[in-house]
CSV table of C-alpha atoms in Angstrom, one decimal:
chain,number,residue,atom,x,y,z
A,207,UNK,CA,0.0,0.0,0.0
A,208,UNK,CA,2.7,2.5,1.0
A,209,UNK,CA,4.6,1.7,-2.3
A,210,UNK,CA,1.6,2.9,-4.4
A,211,UNK,CA,1.3,6.0,-2.3
A,212,UNK,CA,4.9,6.8,-2.8
A,213,UNK,CA,4.6,6.5,-6.5
A,214,UNK,CA,1.5,8.6,-6.6
A,215,UNK,CA,3.2,11.3,-4.4
A,216,UNK,CA,6.2,11.3,-6.7
A,217,UNK,CA,4.1,11.8,-9.8
A,218,UNK,CA,2.2,14.6,-8.1
A,219,UNK,CA,5.4,16.3,-7.3
A,220,UNK,CA,6.7,16.0,-10.8
A,221,UNK,CA,3.5,17.5,-12.2
A,222,UNK,CA,3.6,20.3,-9.7
A,223,UNK,CA,7.2,21.1,-10.6
A,224,UNK,CA,6.3,21.0,-14.3
A,225,UNK,CA,3.4,23.4,-13.9
A,226,UNK,CA,5.5,25.7,-11.7
A,227,UNK,CA,8.2,25.8,-14.4
A,228,UNK,CA,5.6,26.5,-17.1
A,229,UNK,CA,4.2,29.3,-15.0
A,230,UNK,CA,7.6,30.9,-14.7
A,231,UNK,CA,8.3,30.6,-18.4
A,232,UNK,CA,5.0,32.2,-19.3
A,233,UNK,CA,4.6,34.9,-16.7
A,234,UNK,CA,3.5,37.4,-19.3
A,235,UNK,CA,2.2,35.3,-22.3
A,236,UNK,CA,0.3,38.3,-23.8
A,237,UNK,CA,3.5,40.4,-23.9
A,238,UNK,CA,5.5,37.5,-25.3
A,239,UNK,CA,2.8,37.1,-28.0
A,240,UNK,CA,2.9,40.7,-29.0
A,241,UNK,CA,6.7,40.6,-29.2
A,242,UNK,CA,6.6,37.6,-31.4
A,243,UNK,CA,4.1,39.3,-33.7
A,244,UNK,CA,6.3,42.4,-34.0
A,245,UNK,CA,9.3,40.3,-34.9
A,246,UNK,CA,7.3,38.4,-37.4
A,247,UNK,CA,6.0,41.5,-39.1
A,248,UNK,CA,9.5,43.0,-39.3
A,249,UNK,CA,10.8,39.9,-40.9
A,250,UNK,CA,8.4,40.1,-43.8
């Protein structure tokens, strides 16, 4: 029983870390999107 709980807890921690990292990478997704659009327009 404890073995399954450990595995589940480990997976939960991995997911939490993944979402935390994703949150840090996209703190301002709107600003990032605008910047990408500007770069794309200048490239044409």
